[in-house]
N, CA, C and O atoms as a DFTB+ gen file, in Angstrom:
728 C
 N C O
     1  1     154.763      89.527     194.008
     2  2     154.301      90.819     194.431
     3  2     152.883      90.687     194.967
     4  3     152.023      90.095     194.315
     5  1     152.644      91.225     196.125
     6  2     151.308      91.264     196.686
     7  2     150.643      92.537     196.168
     8  3     151.155      93.640     196.363
     9  1     149.518      92.376     195.518
    10  2     148.838      93.520     194.919
    11  2     147.817      94.065     195.904
    12  3     146.838      93.405     196.253
    13  1     148.078      95.291     196.340
    14  2     147.207      95.938     197.311
    15  2     146.310      96.979     196.670
    16  3     145.181      97.199     197.109
    17  1     146.824      97.622     195.621
    18  2     146.109      98.746     195.048
    19  2     146.304      98.767     193.539
    20  3     147.436      98.713     193.057
    21  1     145.209      98.844     192.794
    22  2     145.263      98.935     191.330
    23  2     144.342     100.060     190.896
    24  3     143.189     100.137     191.320
    25  1     144.865     100.935     190.043
    26  2     144.053     102.018     189.496
    27  2     144.272     102.116     188.000
    28  3     145.408     102.093     187.526
    29  1     143.182     102.224     187.259
    30  2     143.296     102.550     185.850
    31  2     143.589     104.039     185.823
    32  3     142.698     104.867     186.012
    33  1     144.850     104.365     185.587
    34  2     145.302     105.749     185.760
    35  2     145.232     106.563     184.475
    36  3     144.851     107.733     184.504
    37  1     145.593     105.959     183.349
    38  2     145.647     106.705     182.095
    39  2     145.078     105.850     180.973
    40  3     145.352     104.653     180.881
    41  1     144.281     106.487     180.122
    42  2     143.752     105.847     178.924
    43  2     144.157     106.725     177.749
    44  3     143.785     107.897     177.685
    45  1     144.919     106.157     176.822
    46  2     145.389     106.917     175.659
    47  2     144.701     106.424     174.401
    48  3     144.702     105.229     174.107
    49  1     144.122     107.337     173.674
    50  2     143.504     107.027     172.399
    51  2     144.439     107.382     171.259
    52  3     145.615     107.680     171.468
    53  1     143.902     107.346     170.062
    54  2     144.695     107.578     168.856
    55  2     145.358     108.948     168.856
    56  3     146.480     109.091     168.370
    57  1     144.676     109.960     169.398
    58  2     145.232     111.313     169.367
    59  2     145.954     111.688     170.660
    60  3     146.447     112.810     170.779
    61  1     146.028     110.781     171.622
    62  2     146.642     111.083     172.917
    63  2     148.162     111.014     172.863
    64  3     148.746     110.393     171.975
    65  1     148.776     111.660     173.824
    66  2     150.215     111.566     174.030
    67  2     150.451     110.571     175.152
    68  3     149.737     110.589     176.155
    69  1     151.447     109.701     174.998
    70  2     151.737     108.729     176.051
    71  2     152.222     109.451     177.299
    72  3     152.929     110.453     177.192
    73  1     151.856     108.964     178.478
    74  2     152.242     109.640     179.714
    75  2     153.736     109.482     180.014
    76  3     154.380     108.537     179.558
    77  1     154.262     110.410     180.777
    78  2     155.643     110.343     181.284
    79  2     155.577     109.772     182.691
    80  3     155.577     110.519     183.669
    81  1     155.521     108.454     182.794
    82  2     155.399     107.809     184.096
    83  2     156.736     107.766     184.825
    84  3     157.801     107.792     184.207
    85  1     156.657     107.701     186.147
    86  2     157.854     107.632     186.979
    87  2     158.228     106.192     187.331
    88  3     159.365     105.913     187.711
    89  1     157.272     105.292     187.204
    90  2     157.492     103.891     187.566
    91  2     157.697     103.048     186.310
    92  3     157.269     103.438     185.224
    93  1     158.354     101.890     186.455
    94  2     158.551     100.996     185.314
    95  2     157.220     100.534     184.733
    96  3     156.215     100.432     185.437
    97  1     157.237     100.256     183.427
    98  2     156.054      99.779     182.723
    99  2     156.336      98.411     182.105
   100  3     157.439      98.147     181.627
   101  1     155.317      97.545     182.123
   102  2     155.362      96.288     181.383
   103  2     154.128      96.262     180.494
   104  3     153.012      96.490     180.960
   105  1     154.337      95.983     179.208
   106  2     153.241      96.052     178.241
   107  2     152.826      94.654     177.799
   108  3     153.640      93.732     177.746
   109  1     151.539      94.520     177.483
   110  2     150.964      93.261     177.018
   111  2     150.358      93.478     175.644
   112  3     149.500      94.340     175.453
   113  1     150.821      92.679     174.691
   114  2     150.381      92.781     173.315
   115  2     149.868      91.425     172.845
   116  3     150.322      90.385     173.322
   117  1     148.932      91.439     171.919
   118  2     148.433      90.187     171.370
   119  2     147.228      90.416     170.498
   120  3     146.679      91.516     170.436
   121  1     146.821      89.350     169.818
   122  2     145.646      89.388     168.963
   123  2     144.420      89.810     169.760
   124  3     144.376      89.678     170.983
   125  1     143.439      90.315     169.049
   126  2     142.228      90.834     169.695
   127  2     141.510      89.816     170.575
   128  3     140.876      90.203     171.557
   129  1     141.590      88.554     170.258
   130  2     140.835      87.546     171.028
   131  2     141.735      86.587     171.798
   132  3     141.321      85.469     172.105
   133  1     142.951      87.002     172.110
   134  2     143.908      86.074     172.710
   135  2     143.788      85.973     174.235
   136  3     144.318      85.035     174.831
   137  1     143.108      86.914     174.864
   138  2     142.934      86.848     176.317
   139  2     143.815      87.798     177.099
   140  3     144.173      87.499     178.239
   141  1     144.179      88.941     176.520
   142  2     145.015      89.911     177.238
   143  2     144.324      90.426     178.498
   144  3     144.917      90.451     179.577
   145  1     143.075      90.832     178.351
   146  2     142.359      91.372     179.505
   147  2     142.189      90.314     180.592
   148  3     142.290      90.623     181.779
   149  1     141.933      89.081     180.196
   150  2     141.804      87.992     181.181
   151  2     143.123      87.754     181.907
   152  3     143.133      87.542     183.119
   153  1     144.231      87.788     181.178
   154  2     145.543      87.626     181.810
   155  2     145.819      88.771     182.768
   156  3     146.257      88.546     183.896
   157  1     145.568      89.988     182.331
   158  2     145.816      91.151     183.187
   159  2     144.970      91.075     184.451
   160  3     145.472      91.339     185.543
   161  1     143.697      90.719     184.322
   162  2     142.854      90.546     185.507
   163  2     143.413      89.467     186.419
   164  3     143.417      89.630     187.639
   165  1     143.883      88.370     185.845
   166  2     144.471      87.288     186.644
   167  2     145.724      87.735     187.374
   168  3     145.918      87.393     188.541
   169  1     146.571      88.491     186.707
   170  2     147.799      88.980     187.336
   171  2     147.506      89.945     188.480
   172  3     148.210      89.963     189.490
   173  1     146.455      90.747     188.306
   174  2     146.104      91.737     189.318
   175  2     145.176      91.171     190.387
   176  3     144.771      91.891     191.300
   177  1     144.838      89.893     190.284
   178  2     143.893      89.264     191.209
   179  2     142.562      90.005     191.244
   180  3     141.962      90.181     192.304
   181  1     142.117      90.427     190.088
   182  2     140.826      91.093     189.959
   183  2     139.993      90.287     188.973
   184  3     140.532      89.663     188.059
   185  1     138.681      90.303     189.161
   186  2     137.833      89.516     188.277
   187  2     137.496      90.257     186.993
   188  3     137.435      89.639     185.930
   189  1     137.281      91.546     187.063
   190  2     136.828      92.244     185.863
   191  2     137.336      93.678     185.811
   192  3     136.593      94.590     185.449
   193  1     138.595      93.881     186.171
   194  2     139.143      95.240     186.128
   195  2     139.437      95.642     184.689
   196  3     138.949      96.667     184.213
   197  1     140.231      94.838     184.001
   198  2     140.430      95.055     182.572
   199  2     139.188      94.497     181.883
   200  3     138.726      93.407     182.223
   201  1     138.653      95.228     180.930
   202  2     137.401      94.821     180.297
   203  2     137.594      93.578     179.438
   204  3     138.438      93.541     178.543
   205  1     136.794      92.568     179.733
   206  2     136.810      91.314     178.976
   207  2     135.545      91.293     178.136
   208  3     134.465      91.640     178.614
   209  1     135.684      90.885     176.886
   210  2     134.535      90.893     175.976
   211  2     134.573      89.679     175.074
   212  3     135.644      89.148     174.778
   213  1     133.427      89.248     174.644
   214  2     133.349      88.194     173.637
   215  2     133.589      88.775     172.250
   216  3     133.842      88.048     171.289
   217  1     133.505      90.106     172.164
   218  2     133.706      90.789     170.882
   219  2     135.175      91.154     170.734
   220  3     135.679      91.970     171.505
   221  1     135.881      90.570     169.761
   222  2     137.284      90.899     169.560
   223  2     137.483      92.382     169.277
   224  3     136.663      93.014     168.611
   225  1     138.586      92.929     169.792
   226  2     138.930      94.320     169.518
   227  2     138.314      95.296     170.486
   228  3     138.235      96.486     170.182
   229  1     137.870      94.831     171.658
   230  2     137.225      95.708     172.633
   231  2     138.195      96.778     173.140
   232  3     137.810      97.937     173.293
   233  1     139.444      96.401     173.400
   234  2     140.431      97.368     173.856
   235  2     140.951      98.126     172.646
   236  3     141.703      97.582     171.836
   237  1     140.545      99.390     172.526
   238  2     140.976     100.202     171.399
   239  2     141.788     101.403     171.867
   240  3     141.994     102.363     171.124
   241  1     142.241     101.328     173.101
   242  2     143.082     102.376     173.686
   243  2     144.258     101.695     174.377
   244  3     144.272     100.476     174.548
   245  1     145.240     102.496     174.769
   246  2     146.321     101.983     175.608
   247  2     145.923     102.311     177.037
   248  3     145.740     103.478     177.386
   249  1     145.788     101.284     177.862
   250  2     145.336     101.457     179.242
   251  2     146.499     101.220     180.201
   252  3     147.156     100.180     180.151
   253  1     146.744     102.195     181.071
   254  2     147.828     102.130     182.048
   255  2     147.239     101.868     183.428
   256  3     146.526     102.703     183.985
   257  1     147.549     100.687     183.972
   258  2     147.104     100.323     185.312
   259  2     148.257     100.538     186.286
   260  3     149.308      99.910     186.157
   261  1     148.063     101.415     187.248
   262  2     149.065     101.673     188.276
   263  2     148.878     100.631     189.379
   264  3     147.826     100.575     190.015
   265  1     149.903      99.808     189.599
   266  2     149.829      98.742     190.587
   267  2     150.726      99.097     191.769
   268  3     151.943      99.210     191.628
   269  1     150.107      99.271     192.936
   270  2     150.813      99.554     194.195
   271  2     151.707     100.799     194.134
   272  3     152.639     100.923     194.928
   273  1     151.441     101.705     193.216
   274  2     152.321     102.870     193.009
   275  2     153.769     102.447     192.827
   276  3     154.690     103.145     193.252
   277  1     153.967     101.259     192.170
   278  2     155.319     100.733     191.943
   279  2     155.582     100.408     190.481
   280  3     156.721     100.493     190.021
   281  1     154.543     100.037     189.749
   282  2     154.716      99.556     188.374
   283  2     153.427      99.799     187.601
   284  3     152.338      99.843     188.172
   285  1     153.575      99.955     186.289
   286  2     152.407     100.088     185.425
   287  2     152.272      98.844     184.560
   288  3     153.238      98.380     183.954
   289  1     151.053      98.315     184.514
   290  2     150.705      97.282     183.551
   291  2     150.032      98.021     182.404
   292  3     149.053      98.741     182.598
   293  1     150.570      97.834     181.214
   294  2     150.081      98.558     180.042
   295  2     149.390      97.579     179.097
   296  3     150.013      96.659     178.567
   297  1     148.106      97.792     178.899
   298  2     147.282      96.950     178.034
   299  2     147.200      97.626     176.673
   300  3     146.571      98.674     176.527
   301  1     147.845      97.015     175.672
   302  2     147.865      97.574     174.323
   303  2     146.650      97.092     173.532
   304  3     146.113      96.025     173.832
   305  1     146.204      97.854     172.528
   306  2     145.081      97.386     171.700
   307  2     145.427      96.075     171.000
   308  3     146.570      95.850     170.604
   309  1     144.435      95.229     170.858
   310  2     144.634      93.971     170.155
   311  2     144.777      94.192     168.665
   312  3     144.368      95.225     168.135
   313  1     145.349      93.234     168.006
   314  2     145.517      93.318     166.559
   315  2     144.881      92.103     165.911
   316  3     144.640      91.092     166.571
   317  1     144.612      92.203     164.629
   318  2     144.122      91.049     163.882
   319  2     142.649      91.095     163.593
   320  3     142.241      91.500     162.504
   321  1     141.830      90.682     164.556
   322  2     140.410      90.495     164.285
   323  2     139.553      91.706     164.607
   324  3     138.344      91.673     164.375
   325  1     140.135      92.772     165.134
   326  2     139.339      93.916     165.565
   327  2     138.450      94.412     164.434
   328  3     138.886      94.542     163.290
   329  1     137.213      94.683     164.772
   330  2     136.224      95.111     163.787
   331  2     136.288      96.636     163.607
   332  3     135.339      97.358     163.913
   333  1     137.437      97.099     163.101
   334  2     137.623      98.519     162.835
   335  2     138.263      98.651     161.453
   336  3     138.736      97.670     160.878
   337  1     138.270      99.852     160.943
   338  2     138.800     100.082     159.601
   339  2     140.319      99.937     159.568
   340  3     140.984     100.014     160.601
   341  1     140.854      99.727     158.369
   342  2     142.311      99.650     158.192
   343  2     142.972     100.966     158.598
   344  3     144.089     100.962     159.114
   345  1     142.298     102.081     158.371
   346  2     142.854     103.389     158.742
   347  2     143.041     103.487     160.254
   348  3     144.060     103.990     160.726
   349  1     142.052     103.003     161.015
   350  2     142.165     103.021     162.480
   351  2     143.290     102.090     162.922
   352  3     144.069     102.434     163.811
   353  1     143.380     100.909     162.301
   354  2     144.455      99.975     162.648
   355  2     145.818     100.602     162.377
   356  3     146.746     100.409     163.163
   357  1     145.959     101.341     161.293
   358  2     147.227     102.012     160.978
   359  2     147.555     103.054     162.037
   360  3     148.717     103.212     162.414
   361  1     146.540     103.766     162.520
   362  2     146.762     104.771     163.577
   363  2     147.184     104.095     164.876
   364  3     148.000     104.640     165.621
   365  1     146.630     102.899     165.157
   366  2     147.050     102.157     166.348
   367  2     148.551     101.874     166.290
   368  3     149.261     102.018     167.286
   369  1     149.023     101.468     165.104
   370  2     150.441     101.166     164.943
   371  2     151.310     102.350     165.312
   372  3     152.338     102.191     165.971
   373  1     150.902     103.543     164.889
   374  2     151.652     104.756     165.237
   375  2     151.534     105.062     166.715
   376  3     152.496     105.515     167.335
   377  1     150.362     104.818     167.289
   378  2     150.115     105.109     168.698
   379  2     150.974     104.213     169.593
   380  3     151.420     104.647     170.655
   381  1     151.206     102.978     169.175
   382  2     151.900     102.006     170.014
   383  2     153.394     101.974     169.684
   384  3     153.986     100.895     169.643
   385  1     153.997     103.099     169.456
   386  2     155.440     103.147     169.202
   387  2     156.162     102.930     170.530
   388  3     156.231     103.832     171.365
   389  1     156.696     101.730     170.713
   390  2     157.298     101.346     171.993
   391  2     158.480     102.218     172.375
   392  3     158.782     102.362     173.560
   393  1     159.143     102.793     171.409
   394  2     160.323     103.611     171.699
   395  2     159.976     104.922     172.376
   396  3     160.858     105.584     172.922
   397  1     158.706     105.311     172.351
   398  2     158.305     106.589     172.946
   399  2     158.306     106.543     174.470
   400  3     158.386     107.590     175.112
   401  1     158.221     105.378     175.049
   402  2     158.154     105.267     176.503
   403  2     159.545     105.079     177.097
   404  3     160.263     104.143     176.745
   405  1     159.908     105.967     177.985
   406  2     161.212     105.855     178.664
   407  2     161.187     104.818     179.784
   408  3     162.235     104.325     180.199
   409  1     160.007     104.491     180.267
   410  2     159.890     103.589     181.411
   411  2     159.558     102.140     181.033
   412  3     159.533     101.266     181.900
   413  1     159.307     101.884     179.761
   414  2     158.938     100.531     179.355
   415  2     160.118      99.586     179.537
   416  3     161.179      99.783     178.944
   417  1     159.930      98.569     180.355
   418  2     161.003      97.626     180.685
   419  2     160.829      96.255     180.041
   420  3     161.809      95.557     179.779
   421  1     159.565      95.868     179.785
   422  2     159.314      94.507     179.310
   423  2     158.049      94.496     178.480
   424  3     157.090      95.211     178.769
   425  1     158.059      93.669     177.438
   426  2     156.874      93.478     176.613
   427  2     156.550      91.987     176.614
   428  3     157.426      91.148     176.405
   429  1     155.298      91.678     176.849
   430  2     154.811      90.312     176.787
   431  2     153.954      90.183     175.532
   432  3     153.058      90.993     175.293
   433  1     154.238      89.164     174.743
   434  2     153.442      88.889     173.550
   435  2     152.590      87.661     173.835
   436  3     153.112      86.584     174.124
   437  1     151.290      87.831     173.752
   438  2     150.364      86.733     173.994
   439  2     149.981      86.082     172.681
   440  3     149.630      86.760     171.716
   441  1     150.051      84.762     172.655
   442  2     149.616      83.979     171.497
   443  2     148.726      82.844     172.002
   444  3     148.867      82.390     173.137
   445  1     147.834      82.405     171.166
   446  2     146.916      81.324     171.510
   447  2     147.657      79.996     171.352
   448  3     148.120      79.670     170.259
   449  1     147.769      79.233     172.439
   450  2     148.524      77.980     172.429
   451  2     147.919      76.949     171.483
   452  3     148.603      76.006     171.086
   453  1     146.657      77.109     171.117
   454  2     145.982      76.112     170.281
   455  2     146.376      76.189     168.814
   456  3     146.147      75.246     168.057
   457  1     146.965      77.302     168.414
   458  2     147.211      77.530     166.992
   459  2     148.658      77.918     166.711
   460  3     149.358      78.454     167.570
   461  1     149.078      77.635     165.502
   462  2     150.364      78.125     165.030
   463  2     150.294      79.658     165.005
   464  3     149.245      80.215     164.683
   465  1     151.396      80.347     165.340
   466  2     151.356      81.815     165.301
   467  2     150.930      82.332     163.924
   468  3     151.385      81.847     162.888
   469  1     150.056      83.317     163.946
   470  2     149.547      83.900     162.700
   471  2     150.587      84.855     162.108
   472  3     151.597      85.168     162.737
   473  1     150.315      85.302     160.897
   474  2     151.188      86.294     160.262
   475  2     151.250      87.553     161.121
   476  3     152.307      88.173     161.232
   477  1     150.124      87.939     161.731
   478  2     150.109      89.111     162.607
   479  2     150.967      88.884     163.855
   480  3     151.671      89.792     164.297
   481  1     150.908      87.673     164.423
   482  2     151.743      87.355     165.585
   483  2     153.220      87.477     165.217
   484  3     154.010      88.050     165.967
   485  1     153.580      86.937     164.064
   486  2     154.975      86.983     163.614
   487  2     155.418      88.414     163.365
   488  3     156.533      88.799     163.717
   489  1     154.546      89.190     162.762
   490  2     154.856      90.598     162.504
   491  2     155.050      91.354     163.819
   492  3     155.984      92.144     163.957
   493  1     154.156      91.105     164.783
   494  2     154.260      91.796     166.078
   495  2     155.533      91.393     166.798
   496  3     156.207      92.246     167.377
   497  1     155.879      90.114     166.777
   498  2     157.118      89.668     167.415
   499  2     158.319      90.386     166.795
   500  3     159.185      90.893     167.510
   501  1     158.363      90.425     165.485
   502  2     159.470      91.112     164.796
   503  2     159.486      92.597     165.127
   504  3     160.549      93.179     165.340
   505  1     158.315      93.204     165.168
   506  2     158.210      94.633     165.457
   507  2     158.703      94.941     166.873
   508  3     159.382      95.945     167.093
   509  1     158.363      94.083     167.824
   510  2     158.824      94.274     169.207
   511  2     160.348      94.190     169.251
   512  3     160.997      95.019     169.889
   513  1     160.923      93.190     168.574
   514  2     162.380      93.035     168.511
   515  2     163.018      94.278     167.868
   516  3     164.012      94.803     168.369
   517  1     162.438      94.737     166.765
   518  2     162.961      95.919     166.069
   519  2     162.922      97.169     166.935
   520  3     163.704      98.097     166.725
   521  1     162.009      97.199     167.916
   522  2     161.910      98.320     168.836
   523  2     162.866      98.177     170.024
   524  3     162.858      99.007     170.932
   525  1     163.687      97.122     170.015
   526  2     164.713      96.974     171.043
   527  2     164.324      96.160     172.256
   528  3     165.018      96.197     173.272
   529  1     163.229      95.424     172.172
   530  2     162.793      94.614     173.299
   531  2     162.858      93.135     172.932
   532  3     162.769      92.776     171.758
   533  1     163.012      92.287     173.931
   534  2     162.983      90.840     173.746
   535  2     161.808      90.321     174.562
   536  3     161.919      90.120     175.772
   537  1     160.692      90.109     173.897
   538  2     159.466      89.790     174.632
   539  2     159.479      88.392     175.235
   540  3     160.080      87.460     174.701
   541  1     158.797      88.286     176.361
   542  2     158.441      86.967     176.880
   543  2     157.133      86.603     176.188
   544  3     156.287      87.467     175.954
   545  1     156.968      85.331     175.862
   546  2     155.772      84.871     175.167
   547  2     154.845      84.200     176.183
   548  3     155.273      83.338     176.951
   549  1     153.591      84.599     176.179
   550  2     152.581      83.963     177.021
   551  2     151.650      83.189     176.097
   552  3     150.973      83.776     175.254
   553  1     151.620      81.879     176.260
   554  2     150.759      81.006     175.450
   555  2     149.448      80.818     176.198
   556  3     149.358      79.998     177.111
   557  1     148.431      81.582     175.805
   558  2     147.158      81.605     176.520
   559  2     146.251      80.438     176.135
   560  3     146.519      79.683     175.200
   561  1     145.179      80.330     176.894
   562  2     144.116      79.340     176.649
   563  2     144.608      77.907     176.860
   564  3     144.174      76.979     176.178
   565  1     145.514      77.749     177.811
   566  2     146.085      76.448     178.140
   567  2     145.014      75.420     178.504
   568  3     145.158      74.237     178.197
   569  1     143.950      75.865     179.153
   570  2     142.894      74.938     179.580
   571  2     142.118      74.353     178.409
   572  3     141.329      73.427     178.600
   573  1     142.321      74.864     177.214
   574  2     141.558      74.402     176.047
   575  2     142.265      73.308     175.248
   576  3     141.753      72.856     174.224
   577  1     143.448      72.880     175.720
   578  2     144.132      71.764     175.055
   579  2     144.428      70.681     176.081
   580  3     144.425      70.926     177.288
   581  1     144.685      69.473     175.574
   582  2     145.041      68.365     176.456
   583  2     146.469      68.549     176.949
   584  3     147.315      69.108     176.251
   585  1     146.720      68.078     178.141
   586  2     148.055      68.171     178.732
   587  2     149.114      67.545     177.827
   588  3     150.241      68.036     177.754
   589  1     148.755      66.470     177.143
   590  2     149.708      65.774     176.267
   591  2     150.094      66.612     175.044
   592  3     151.086      66.306     174.382
   593  1     149.339      67.649     174.738
   594  2     149.606      68.488     173.568
   595  2     150.469      69.714     173.888
   596  3     150.946      70.384     172.972
   597  1     150.671      70.007     175.146
   598  2     151.316      71.262     175.544
   599  2     152.703      71.419     174.921
   600  3     152.968      72.436     174.281
   601  1     153.585      70.448     175.090
   602  2     154.950      70.584     174.577
   603  2     154.981      70.721     173.062
   604  3     155.777      71.487     172.519
   605  1     154.112      69.976     172.380
   606  2     154.037      70.064     170.921
   607  2     153.624      71.472     170.492
   608  3     154.188      72.027     169.549
   609  1     152.643      72.044     171.183
   610  2     152.155      73.384     170.841
   611  2     153.192      74.462     171.176
   612  3     153.336      75.440     170.442
   613  1     153.906      74.279     172.279
   614  2     154.961      75.248     172.626
   615  2     156.074      75.230     171.584
   616  3     156.628      76.274     171.240
   617  1     156.396      74.042     171.085
   618  2     157.409      73.934     170.033
   619  2     156.922      74.618     168.759
   620  3     157.694      75.291     168.077
   621  1     155.647      74.447     168.442
   622  2     155.054      75.087     167.274
   623  2     155.146      76.617     167.380
   624  3     155.438      77.298     166.396
   625  1     154.896      77.140     168.569
   626  2     154.998      78.588     168.798
   627  2     156.452      79.039     168.679
   628  3     156.750      80.023     168.003
   629  1     157.352      78.314     169.339
   630  2     158.781      78.670     169.310
   631  2     159.295      78.719     167.870
   632  3     159.973      79.668     167.475
   633  1     158.965      77.691     167.095
   634  2     159.431      77.629     165.704
   635  2     158.681      78.613     164.814
   636  3     159.274      79.225     163.924
   637  1     157.385      78.768     165.049
   638  2     156.575      79.663     164.224
   639  2     156.994      81.122     164.352
   640  3     156.971      81.872     163.376
   641  1     157.377      81.518     165.563
   642  2     157.825      82.894     165.774
   643  2     159.325      83.045     165.554
   644  3     159.847      84.155     165.457
   645  1     160.014      81.887     165.475
   646  2     161.473      81.902     165.359
   647  2     162.083      82.706     166.506
   648  3     162.889      83.611     166.292
   649  1     161.679      82.352     167.734
   650  2     162.090      83.114     168.903
   651  2     163.576      82.929     169.196
   652  3     164.164      81.885     168.911
   653  1     164.155      83.960     169.764
   654  2     165.562      83.936     170.133
   655  2     165.795      82.885     171.218
   656  3     164.921      82.611     172.039
   657  1     166.986      82.310     171.200
   658  2     167.380      81.319     172.209
   659  2     167.173      81.906     173.604
   660  3     167.557      83.044     173.870
   661  1     166.569      81.126     174.484
   662  2     166.376      81.557     175.865
   663  2     165.116      82.367     176.110
   664  3     164.841      82.747     177.249
   665  1     164.341      82.641     175.060
   666  2     163.102      83.396     175.233
   667  2     162.098      82.544     176.000
   668  3     161.777      81.430     175.586
   669  1     161.601      83.071     177.121
   670  2     160.614      82.283     177.866
   671  2     159.276      82.221     177.138
   672  3     158.797      83.216     176.596
   673  1     158.690      81.032     177.139
   674  2     157.326      80.841     176.646
   675  2     156.556      80.193     177.792
   676  3     156.820      79.051     178.169
   677  1     155.605      80.937     178.334
   678  2     154.881      80.501     179.523
   679  2     153.447      80.134     179.153
   680  3     152.688      80.998     178.712
   681  1     153.060      78.868     179.326
   682  2     151.660      78.496     179.105
   683  2     150.800      79.070     180.235
   684  3     151.187      79.029     181.403
   685  1     149.622      79.608     179.870
   686  2     148.769      80.258     180.874
   687  2     147.304      79.951     180.614
   688  3     146.855      79.900     179.469
   689  1     146.573      79.748     181.700
   690  2     145.128      79.560     181.634
   691  2     144.446      80.592     182.523
   692  3     144.717      80.654     183.722
   693  1     143.564      81.402     181.943
   694  2     142.794      82.360     182.726
   695  2     141.763      81.652     183.596
   696  3     141.333      82.187     184.618
   697  1     141.367      80.444     183.188
   698  2     140.353      79.696     183.930
   699  2     140.959      79.089     185.196
   700  3     140.411      79.256     186.285
   701  1     142.084      78.388     185.061
   702  2     142.684      77.691     186.197
   703  2     143.794      78.497     186.875
   704  3     144.238      78.140     187.966
   705  1     144.240      79.570     186.242
   706  2     145.349      80.425     186.692
   707  2     146.705      79.694     186.621
   708  3     147.698      80.173     187.169
   709  1     146.738      78.538     185.947
   710  2     148.003      77.834     185.766
   711  2     148.940      78.718     184.952
   712  3     148.549      79.235     183.905
   713  1     150.165      78.894     185.419
   714  2     151.147      79.730     184.759
   715  2     151.209      81.144     185.332
   716  3     152.098      81.913     184.968
   717  1     150.292      81.497     186.212
   718  2     150.256      82.864     186.770
   719  2     151.555      83.218     187.488
   720  3     152.101      84.299     187.270
   721  1     152.046      82.345     188.321
   722  2     153.257      82.655     189.095
   723  2     154.464      82.815     188.186
   724  3     155.309      83.678     188.422
   725  1     154.552      81.994     187.155
   726  2     155.659      82.107     186.226
   727  2     155.605      83.445     185.524
   728  3     156.460      83.740     184.690
């Protein structure tokens, strides 16, 4: 897809109602420091459209990016390391009820390729499945490991999440853009 136009169209907070969009939506979920915003910027060919921060948990809203008036990229709040209270994290869980969106077609779960999936990653994977979706897995931070380690780390992710047969796991680097086309 050639990206001609991107607009941050809707921002939903804890008390917001999810929009009734007319176009298909694809959502991106992952730990607070996994690189969701960097991936989204890479996919949209923008340098800093989605906010990137060194501080985990910067995205505390659901952000809907309208791409070419054809599809929405949905940036979900990160989980795990966010520096917010447990009460706020619980409200995020209610806010991100995937079943509420009629247009949601695909969910991508981002995990850090350098590490075995965390308990939060496993919980999120199960939660996505329970909501009726079969996520594609994006293994971020590919540039931070040696090429010889890639297959070993992908196997660790596949086994750690106990992913369904045929689930794609795509290694991705925000620095080199390797994996962007996939």
